[in-house]
CSV table of C-alpha atoms in Angstrom, one decimal:
chain,number,residue,atom,x,y,z
A,1,MET,CA,86.0,-15.0,-56.1
A,2,CYS,CA,82.4,-16.1,-55.9
A,3,ASP,CA,79.6,-17.3,-58.1
A,4,LEU,CA,75.8,-17.0,-57.7
A,5,TYR,CA,74.0,-20.2,-57.9
A,6,LEU,CA,70.3,-21.2,-58.0
A,7,PHE,CA,69.3,-24.4,-56.2
A,8,LYS,CA,66.0,-26.1,-56.8
A,9,THR,CA,64.1,-28.4,-54.5
A,10,GLU,CA,61.6,-31.1,-55.6
A,11,GLU,CA,58.9,-28.4,-55.4
A,12,ASN,CA,60.9,-26.3,-57.9
A,13,HIS,CA,61.4,-23.6,-55.3
A,14,LYS,CA,64.4,-21.4,-56.0
A,15,VAL,CA,66.9,-20.6,-53.4
A,16,ASP,CA,69.4,-17.7,-53.9
A,17,ILE,CA,72.7,-18.0,-52.1
A,18,ILE,CA,76.2,-16.9,-52.7
A,19,LYS,CA,78.6,-19.8,-53.1
A,20,LEU,CA,82.2,-19.0,-52.2
A,21,LYS,CA,85.2,-21.1,-52.8
A,22,MET,CA,86.1,-22.5,-49.4
A,23,GLU,CA,89.5,-24.1,-49.7
A,24,ASN,CA,91.1,-25.6,-46.6
A,25,ASP,CA,87.7,-25.7,-44.9
A,26,ARG,CA,88.2,-29.1,-43.4
A,27,GLU,CA,87.0,-28.8,-39.8
A,28,ASN,CA,86.6,-31.9,-37.7
A,29,PRO,CA,82.9,-32.9,-37.5
A,30,GLN,CA,83.4,-35.0,-34.4
A,31,GLY,CA,83.6,-32.1,-32.0
A,32,GLY,CA,80.4,-32.8,-30.2
A,33,VAL,CA,80.4,-36.6,-30.1
A,34,VAL,CA,80.7,-38.2,-26.7
A,35,ARG,CA,83.7,-40.5,-26.2
A,36,GLU,CA,83.8,-43.8,-24.4
A,37,ILE,CA,84.9,-43.8,-20.7
A,38,LYS,CA,84.2,-46.1,-17.9
A,39,ASN,CA,80.5,-46.4,-16.9
A,40,PRO,CA,79.0,-43.3,-18.7
A,41,PHE,CA,75.2,-43.0,-19.2
A,42,PHE,CA,76.1,-43.9,-22.8
A,43,ALA,CA,79.1,-43.6,-25.0
A,44,VAL,CA,79.7,-43.3,-28.7
A,45,LYS,CA,83.1,-43.6,-30.2
A,46,LYS,CA,82.8,-41.8,-33.5
A,47,TYR,CA,80.5,-39.7,-35.6
A,48,SER,CA,79.9,-42.4,-38.2
A,49,ASP,CA,78.0,-44.4,-35.5
A,50,PHE,CA,75.0,-42.2,-36.2
A,51,ASP,CA,75.4,-42.1,-40.0
A,52,LYS,CA,72.9,-45.0,-40.7
A,53,PRO,CA,69.3,-45.2,-41.9
A,54,SER,CA,67.1,-42.8,-40.0
A,55,PRO,CA,64.4,-44.0,-37.6
A,56,LYS,CA,61.0,-42.9,-38.7
A,57,TYR,CA,59.6,-39.7,-37.3
A,58,GLY,CA,55.8,-39.6,-37.6
A,59,LYS,CA,54.0,-36.6,-38.9
A,60,PRO,CA,53.5,-34.0,-36.1
A,61,VAL,CA,49.9,-33.7,-35.0
A,62,GLU,CA,48.7,-30.5,-33.3
A,63,MET,CA,46.8,-31.3,-30.2
A,64,GLY,CA,46.1,-27.8,-29.0
A,65,SER,CA,47.8,-24.5,-28.1
A,66,TYR,CA,48.3,-22.0,-25.3
A,67,SER,CA,49.8,-18.6,-24.8
A,68,LEU,CA,52.1,-16.7,-22.4
A,69,ASP,CA,51.4,-13.1,-21.3
A,70,ILE,CA,53.9,-10.3,-20.7
A,71,ASN,CA,54.8,-11.8,-17.3
A,72,LYS,CA,55.2,-15.3,-18.8
A,73,LYS,CA,52.0,-16.5,-17.2
A,74,PHE,CA,50.1,-19.4,-18.8
A,75,ILE,CA,46.9,-18.5,-20.7
A,76,ASP,CA,44.7,-21.4,-21.9
A,77,SER,CA,43.9,-19.7,-25.3
A,78,ASP,CA,45.4,-18.6,-28.6
A,79,VAL,CA,45.4,-14.9,-27.5
A,80,GLY,CA,49.2,-14.8,-28.1
A,81,LEU,CA,48.9,-15.8,-31.8
A,82,ARG,CA,50.5,-13.3,-34.2
A,83,TYR,CA,49.8,-12.9,-37.9
A,84,TYR,CA,52.4,-12.7,-40.6
A,85,ILE,CA,52.2,-9.4,-42.5
A,86,GLN,CA,54.4,-9.7,-45.6
A,87,PRO,CA,56.1,-6.6,-46.8
A,88,PRO,CA,55.2,-5.5,-50.4
A,89,ASN,CA,58.8,-6.0,-51.6
A,90,LEU,CA,60.9,-8.5,-49.6
A,91,GLN,CA,64.1,-7.4,-51.4
A,92,LYS,CA,63.7,-3.8,-50.4
A,93,VAL,CA,63.0,-3.3,-46.7
A,94,TYR,CA,64.5,-1.2,-44.0
A,95,PHE,CA,64.2,-2.9,-40.6
A,96,ASP,CA,66.3,-1.2,-37.9
A,97,LEU,CA,66.7,-4.0,-35.3
A,98,ASN,CA,68.3,-1.6,-32.8
A,99,HIS,CA,65.1,0.4,-32.6
A,100,GLY,CA,63.5,0.1,-29.1
A,101,PHE,CA,66.4,-1.6,-27.5
A,102,GLU,CA,66.4,0.8,-24.6
A,103,THR,CA,62.7,0.1,-23.8
A,104,ARG,CA,62.9,-3.7,-24.3
A,105,HIS,CA,61.1,-6.0,-21.8
A,106,ILE,CA,63.3,-9.1,-21.4
A,107,LYS,CA,63.1,-11.7,-18.8
A,108,GLU,CA,65.2,-14.8,-18.0
A,109,ARG,CA,63.5,-17.9,-19.3
A,110,GLY,CA,63.4,-19.9,-16.0
A,111,ARG,CA,62.0,-23.4,-15.6
A,112,ASP,CA,59.4,-24.2,-18.3
A,113,ILE,CA,56.4,-26.4,-17.1
A,114,ASN,CA,53.7,-24.7,-19.1
A,115,ILE,CA,52.9,-27.8,-21.0
A,116,LEU,CA,51.8,-29.4,-17.7
A,117,TYR,CA,49.1,-26.7,-17.3
A,118,TRP,CA,47.9,-27.5,-20.8
A,119,ILE,CA,47.8,-31.3,-20.1
A,120,LYS,CA,45.9,-30.8,-16.9
A,121,GLY,CA,43.3,-28.7,-18.7
A,122,HIS,CA,42.9,-30.8,-21.8
A,123,MET,CA,43.8,-34.5,-21.1
A,124,GLY,CA,42.5,-37.0,-18.6
A,125,THR,CA,39.3,-35.0,-17.8
A,126,GLU,CA,35.8,-36.2,-18.4
A,127,GLU,CA,35.5,-33.8,-21.3
A,128,ALA,CA,38.8,-34.7,-22.9
A,129,SER,CA,38.8,-36.8,-26.1
A,130,GLU,CA,42.0,-38.6,-25.1
A,131,ARG,CA,44.2,-39.2,-22.1
A,132,LEU,CA,48.0,-38.6,-21.9
A,133,ASP,CA,49.5,-41.7,-23.5
A,134,ALA,CA,53.1,-40.7,-24.2
A,135,ASP,CA,56.6,-42.1,-23.4
A,136,PHE,CA,58.0,-38.6,-23.2
A,137,VAL,CA,56.7,-35.1,-22.3
A,138,THR,CA,59.1,-32.2,-22.9
A,139,GLN,CA,59.7,-29.0,-25.0
A,140,ARG,CA,60.8,-28.7,-28.6
A,141,GLY,CA,63.8,-26.7,-27.5
A,142,LEU,CA,65.2,-29.5,-25.5
A,143,LEU,CA,64.6,-32.0,-28.3
A,144,THR,CA,66.4,-29.7,-30.7
A,145,LYS,CA,69.4,-29.5,-28.4
A,146,LEU,CA,69.6,-33.3,-28.2
A,147,MET,CA,69.3,-33.7,-32.0
A,148,LEU,CA,72.1,-31.2,-32.6
A,149,THR,CA,74.5,-32.8,-30.1
A,150,PRO,CA,76.6,-34.7,-32.6
A,151,TYR,CA,77.5,-31.5,-34.3
A,152,VAL,CA,78.2,-29.2,-31.3
A,153,GLU,CA,81.6,-27.6,-31.3
A,154,ASN,CA,81.1,-24.7,-29.0
A,155,GLU,CA,82.1,-25.5,-25.4
A,156,ASN,CA,79.1,-23.5,-24.1
A,157,GLU,CA,76.5,-25.6,-25.9
A,158,GLY,CA,76.3,-28.6,-23.6
A,159,TRP,CA,73.0,-29.5,-21.9
A,160,TYR,CA,71.8,-30.4,-18.4
A,161,ILE,CA,68.5,-32.3,-18.2
A,162,ALA,CA,66.3,-33.5,-15.3
A,163,VAL,CA,64.3,-36.7,-15.9
A,164,THR,CA,61.4,-38.0,-13.9
A,165,LEU,CA,59.5,-41.2,-14.6
A,166,PHE,CA,55.9,-40.8,-13.4
A,167,ASN,CA,53.0,-43.2,-14.2
A,168,GLY,CA,54.9,-44.7,-17.2
A,169,THR,CA,55.8,-41.3,-18.7
A,170,TYR,CA,59.2,-39.7,-18.8
A,171,TYR,CA,59.2,-36.0,-18.1
A,172,LEU,CA,62.2,-34.1,-19.4
A,173,ASN,CA,63.0,-30.6,-18.3
A,174,GLU,CA,66.1,-28.5,-18.7
A,175,VAL,CA,68.0,-27.7,-15.6
A,176,GLU,CA,68.7,-24.0,-14.8
A,177,SER,CA,72.4,-24.3,-14.1
A,178,ASP,CA,74.4,-21.3,-12.9
A,179,GLU,CA,76.2,-21.2,-16.2
A,180,LYS,CA,73.0,-21.1,-18.1
A,181,LYS,CA,71.5,-18.4,-15.9
A,182,GLU,CA,74.6,-16.3,-16.3
A,183,ARG,CA,74.4,-16.6,-20.1
A,184,GLU,CA,70.8,-15.5,-20.0
A,185,ARG,CA,71.6,-12.5,-17.8
A,186,LYS,CA,74.2,-11.4,-20.5
A,187,THR,CA,71.6,-11.9,-23.2
A,188,VAL,CA,69.4,-9.2,-21.6
A,189,ASP,CA,72.1,-6.6,-22.2
A,190,ASP,CA,73.3,-7.9,-25.5
A,191,ILE,CA,71.8,-6.1,-28.4
A,192,GLU,CA,72.8,-8.7,-30.9
A,193,SER,CA,70.8,-11.4,-29.0
A,194,CYS,CA,67.7,-9.1,-28.8
A,195,ARG,CA,67.6,-8.3,-32.5
A,196,GLY,CA,65.6,-11.4,-33.4
A,197,TRP,CA,62.7,-10.4,-31.2
A,198,LYS,CA,62.7,-7.0,-32.9
A,199,PHE,CA,62.7,-8.6,-36.3
A,200,GLU,CA,59.4,-10.4,-35.5
A,201,GLN,CA,57.8,-7.1,-34.6
A,202,TYR,CA,58.4,-5.7,-38.1
A,203,LEU,CA,56.5,-8.7,-39.6
A,204,THR,CA,53.6,-9.4,-37.4
A,205,ALA,CA,50.3,-7.9,-36.2
A,206,ASP,CA,47.4,-8.9,-33.8
A,207,THR,CA,45.1,-9.6,-36.8
A,208,SER,CA,45.5,-10.8,-40.3
A,209,ASN,CA,44.7,-7.4,-41.8
A,210,GLY,CA,46.6,-5.4,-39.1
A,211,LYS,CA,49.8,-3.4,-39.4
A,212,PRO,CA,53.0,-4.1,-37.5
A,213,ASN,CA,53.7,-1.6,-34.7
A,214,THR,CA,57.4,-1.3,-34.1
A,215,ASP,CA,57.1,1.6,-31.6
A,216,ILE,CA,55.9,-0.4,-28.7
A,217,PRO,CA,58.5,-2.2,-26.5
A,218,TYR,CA,59.4,-5.6,-27.7
A,219,ASN,CA,59.8,-8.6,-25.4
A,220,ASN,CA,60.7,-12.2,-25.1
A,221,CYS,CA,57.8,-13.0,-22.7
A,222,GLU,CA,54.6,-13.1,-24.7
A,223,GLY,CA,54.2,-16.0,-27.1
A,224,PHE,CA,52.0,-18.6,-28.7
A,225,TYR,CA,52.8,-22.3,-28.4
A,226,LYS,CA,51.3,-25.4,-29.9
A,227,VAL,CA,51.2,-28.8,-28.3
A,228,VAL,CA,52.3,-31.5,-30.6
A,229,LYS,CA,52.3,-35.3,-30.5
A,230,SER,CA,54.5,-37.5,-32.7
A,231,LYS,CA,56.5,-40.6,-32.7
A,232,LEU,CA,60.2,-41.4,-33.3
A,233,LYS,CA,60.6,-45.1,-34.0
A,234,ASN,CA,59.0,-46.7,-30.9
A,235,HIS,CA,59.1,-43.5,-28.7
A,236,SER,CA,55.8,-41.6,-28.4
A,237,LEU,CA,56.3,-37.9,-27.8
A,238,VAL,CA,54.2,-35.0,-26.5
A,239,PHE,CA,55.9,-31.6,-26.5
A,240,SER,CA,55.3,-27.9,-26.9
A,241,GLY,CA,57.0,-25.5,-29.3
A,242,GLU,CA,56.7,-21.7,-29.8
A,243,ILE,CA,55.1,-20.6,-33.1
A,244,ASP,CA,56.2,-17.2,-34.4
A,245,ALA,CA,53.2,-16.4,-36.6
A,246,VAL,CA,50.5,-17.8,-38.8
A,247,LYS,CA,50.4,-17.1,-42.5
A,248,VAL,CA,46.9,-16.6,-43.9
A,249,ASP,CA,46.3,-17.9,-47.4
A,250,GLU,CA,42.7,-18.2,-48.5
A,251,VAL,CA,43.7,-20.5,-51.4
A,252,LYS,CA,46.3,-22.8,-49.9
A,253,GLY,CA,45.1,-22.6,-46.3
A,254,ASN,CA,46.7,-21.1,-43.2
A,255,SER,CA,50.2,-22.3,-42.2
A,256,TYR,CA,52.7,-21.5,-39.5
A,257,VAL,CA,56.0,-19.7,-40.2
A,258,GLU,CA,59.3,-19.3,-38.3
A,259,PHE,CA,61.2,-16.0,-38.2
A,260,LYS,CA,65.0,-16.0,-38.3
A,261,THR,CA,67.8,-13.5,-38.7
A,262,THR,CA,71.4,-14.0,-39.9
A,263,LYS,CA,74.3,-12.0,-41.0
A,264,GLU,CA,74.2,-11.0,-44.6
A,265,ILE,CA,76.0,-13.9,-46.4
A,266,ARG,CA,77.2,-11.6,-49.1
A,267,MET,CA,79.6,-10.0,-46.7
A,268,GLY,CA,82.0,-12.8,-47.0
A,269,GLN,CA,83.0,-16.5,-46.8
A,270,ARG,CA,82.8,-16.7,-43.0
A,271,TYR,CA,79.1,-15.7,-43.0
A,272,LEU,CA,78.2,-18.2,-45.8
A,273,ARG,CA,80.0,-21.0,-44.0
A,274,ASN,CA,78.2,-20.2,-40.8
A,275,PHE,CA,74.9,-20.2,-42.6
A,276,GLN,CA,75.5,-23.5,-44.4
A,277,ARG,CA,77.0,-25.4,-41.5
A,278,TYR,CA,75.1,-24.1,-38.5
A,279,LYS,CA,72.1,-22.1,-39.2
A,280,THR,CA,70.5,-24.6,-41.7
A,281,LYS,CA,70.7,-27.5,-39.3
A,282,HIS,CA,69.3,-25.6,-36.4
A,283,TRP,CA,66.4,-24.1,-38.4
A,284,TRP,CA,65.6,-27.4,-40.2
A,285,VAL,CA,65.5,-29.5,-36.9
A,286,GLN,CA,63.4,-26.9,-35.1
A,287,SER,CA,60.9,-26.6,-38.0
A,288,TYR,CA,60.7,-30.3,-38.7
A,289,LEU,CA,59.8,-31.3,-35.2
A,290,THR,CA,56.6,-29.1,-35.3
A,291,GLY,CA,55.9,-29.5,-39.0
A,292,THR,CA,56.5,-25.9,-39.9
A,293,LYS,CA,57.3,-25.6,-43.6
A,294,GLU,CA,58.4,-22.0,-44.1
A,295,ILE,CA,61.2,-19.9,-42.6
A,296,VAL,CA,61.2,-16.2,-43.1
A,297,CYS,CA,64.8,-14.9,-42.9
A,298,GLY,CA,66.0,-11.4,-42.5
A,299,PHE,CA,69.6,-10.8,-43.7
A,300,LYS,CA,71.2,-8.1,-41.4
A,301,ASP,CA,74.3,-6.0,-42.0
A,302,LYS,CA,77.0,-5.4,-39.3
A,303,ASN,CA,74.9,-2.5,-37.9
A,304,GLY,CA,71.8,-4.6,-37.4
A,305,ILE,CA,69.9,-3.3,-40.4
A,306,VAL,CA,67.8,-5.7,-42.5
A,307,ASN,CA,67.6,-4.7,-46.1
A,308,ARG,CA,66.2,-7.9,-47.6
A,309,VAL,CA,64.0,-10.8,-46.5
A,310,HIS,CA,63.9,-14.2,-48.0
A,311,THR,CA,61.3,-17.0,-47.5
A,312,PHE,CA,62.8,-20.4,-47.4
A,313,LYS,CA,61.0,-23.7,-47.7
A,314,ARG,CA,62.1,-26.0,-44.9
A,315,ALA,CA,63.5,-28.4,-47.5
A,316,ASP,CA,65.8,-25.7,-48.8
A,317,MET,CA,67.9,-26.0,-45.7
A,318,LEU,CA,68.9,-29.5,-46.8
A,319,ILE,CA,69.8,-28.3,-50.3
A,320,ILE,CA,71.9,-25.4,-49.0
A,321,ALA,CA,73.7,-27.6,-46.5
A,322,LYS,CA,74.7,-30.2,-49.0
A,323,ASP,CA,76.9,-27.7,-50.7
A,324,ALA,CA,79.1,-27.3,-47.6
A,325,ARG,CA,82.1,-29.5,-47.0
A,326,GLU,CA,81.2,-32.4,-44.7
A,327,PRO,CA,77.5,-31.4,-44.5
A,328,TRP,CA,75.3,-32.2,-41.6
A,329,LYS,CA,72.7,-35.0,-42.1
A,330,PRO,CA,69.2,-35.3,-40.6
A,331,ASN,CA,69.6,-39.1,-40.1
A,332,VAL,CA,72.5,-38.4,-37.7
A,333,CYS,CA,70.3,-36.0,-35.7
A,334,PHE,CA,67.4,-38.5,-35.4
A,335,ASN,CA,69.7,-41.5,-34.7
A,336,TYR,CA,71.3,-39.6,-31.8
A,337,LEU,CA,67.8,-38.7,-30.4
A,338,ASP,CA,66.7,-42.3,-30.7
A,339,LEU,CA,69.8,-43.5,-28.8
A,340,PHE,CA,69.2,-41.0,-26.1
A,341,LEU,CA,65.6,-41.8,-25.6
A,342,SER,CA,66.2,-45.6,-25.7
A,343,THR,CA,69.0,-45.3,-23.1
A,344,VAL,CA,66.7,-43.3,-20.8
A,345,LYS,CA,64.1,-46.0,-21.1
A,346,SER,CA,66.6,-48.8,-20.4
A,347,LYS,CA,68.5,-47.2,-17.5
A,348,ILE,CA,65.9,-45.1,-15.7
A,349,THR,CA,63.2,-47.5,-14.5
A,350,HIS,CA,62.3,-46.1,-11.0
A,351,ASP,CA,58.7,-44.8,-11.4
A,352,ASP,CA,58.4,-42.2,-8.7
A,353,TYR,CA,57.5,-38.5,-9.1
A,354,ARG,CA,59.7,-37.7,-6.2
A,355,ILE,CA,62.8,-39.1,-7.8
A,356,VAL,CA,64.8,-37.1,-10.4
A,357,TYR,CA,67.8,-38.2,-12.4
A,358,THR,CA,70.0,-35.5,-14.0
A,359,LEU,CA,71.8,-36.1,-17.2
A,360,LYS,CA,74.7,-33.7,-18.1
A,361,TRP,CA,76.8,-33.4,-21.2
A,362,ASN,CA,79.5,-31.1,-22.3
A,363,PRO,CA,81.3,-31.2,-25.7
A,364,HIS,CA,84.1,-33.7,-25.9
A,365,LYS,CA,82.9,-35.5,-22.8
A,366,PRO,CA,80.5,-38.4,-22.0
A,367,VAL,CA,76.9,-38.1,-21.0
A,368,MET,CA,76.9,-38.4,-17.2
A,369,ILE,CA,74.0,-39.5,-15.0
A,370,SER,CA,73.4,-38.7,-11.4
A,371,PRO,CA,72.3,-41.2,-8.8
A,372,PRO,CA,68.5,-41.0,-8.1
A,373,LEU,CA,67.8,-37.7,-6.3
A,374,ARG,CA,64.7,-37.7,-4.0
A,375,ASP,CA,63.0,-34.5,-3.0
A,376,SER,CA,65.8,-32.4,-4.3
A,377,GLU,CA,66.2,-29.0,-5.9
A,378,PHE,CA,65.9,-30.7,-9.3
A,379,ASN,CA,62.3,-31.8,-8.8
A,380,PHE,CA,60.1,-30.1,-11.3
A,381,LEU,CA,56.7,-31.8,-11.3
A,382,PRO,CA,54.4,-29.5,-9.2
A,383,GLU,CA,52.3,-31.0,-6.4
A,384,TRP,CA,49.2,-29.8,-8.1
A,385,TYR,CA,50.0,-31.7,-11.3
A,386,VAL,CA,50.8,-34.9,-9.4
A,387,ALA,CA,47.6,-34.7,-7.3
A,388,TRP,CA,45.5,-34.0,-10.4
A,389,LYS,CA,47.0,-36.9,-12.3
A,390,GLN,CA,46.4,-39.3,-9.5
A,391,THR,CA,42.8,-38.2,-9.3
A,392,ALA,CA,42.1,-37.8,-13.0
A,393,GLU,CA,43.6,-41.1,-14.2
A,394,GLY,CA,43.1,-43.1,-11.0
A,395,ALA,CA,46.6,-44.3,-11.5
A,396,ARG,CA,48.7,-46.0,-8.9
A,397,VAL,CA,51.7,-43.9,-8.0
A,398,HIS,CA,54.9,-45.7,-7.0
A,399,VAL,CA,56.5,-43.9,-4.1
A,400,SER,CA,59.7,-45.1,-2.5
A,401,PRO,CA,59.4,-45.9,1.2
């Protein structure tokens, strides 16, 4: 038995969702919380440790942008920017997300250092309006993983991070573990994993008045990224995040949108629960970090066909999640990130671009830190970046004897 409800946000924006009675849905919310053991990087005993007033997260400020080409090569321009082309009737579409799967162009992600190219080209030069002045430099995807850690239940959703302190800034980069590489290799041949990229193709064009072309091979290589600066409590952040498309509005002004797909929640209780408990928190965190306010969602059936599209306000994710049993909370996410960043600052103090510390976490286990690793396979700051930064900023670099 189910009832259709309408939820309203402060902006009086309506959200349609099927609400199903979910008796006995009392899953343990502590699955992803690290437990206390002897000498971990840090340990938290229980979920409630994070459920306290949230540290302030400053309004994200866009510093610039860059693109990646079909070979995932850095381009210092917005050539990769796509424009959102809204269908005439969002409730009556036919998007076959299987179309073109055989001709897809998919590459493994690999190590992401593209933000370093952007920093070199735009900060610390004579023409630059400002220099790099950040506690942390990283990618949005990594910050998202950290913020979702308290709620992780899947054994495959741990993380492995390399950290280097160089000239007062902590650089964080995800380690390409063998397990992660194997999962990405499987993604290339998994049609379900590729359907999201096809969905974007149905809704975007190269120009604001163009038409989507779904006959060309889709890929996960080309993209448009914006570089953002913000602050969480006393931690200044500079990071990059992919932007799916820009929505042109001559009255309200242009804005960025995220594209997402999910199983049609009308198919049953399990799909609704997944949407409320998992999708909403991931979409909200990802969008909130970069200041994206709209999420365009395609609801797909079991055959990978989208028959309706819904535009959610970012705030809608909170409204929908509140209706679930033991809903996730934004303050928990931000408090965990604050704890992580504070611990990095307090325990990693060796300022040397040749030294890397690795932090590894798996669900139900503590966060573990490696000893300092010098000139190892985990080093990710390129020599050209180090040399440029030394010259551009005239900084004294600390190198171990």
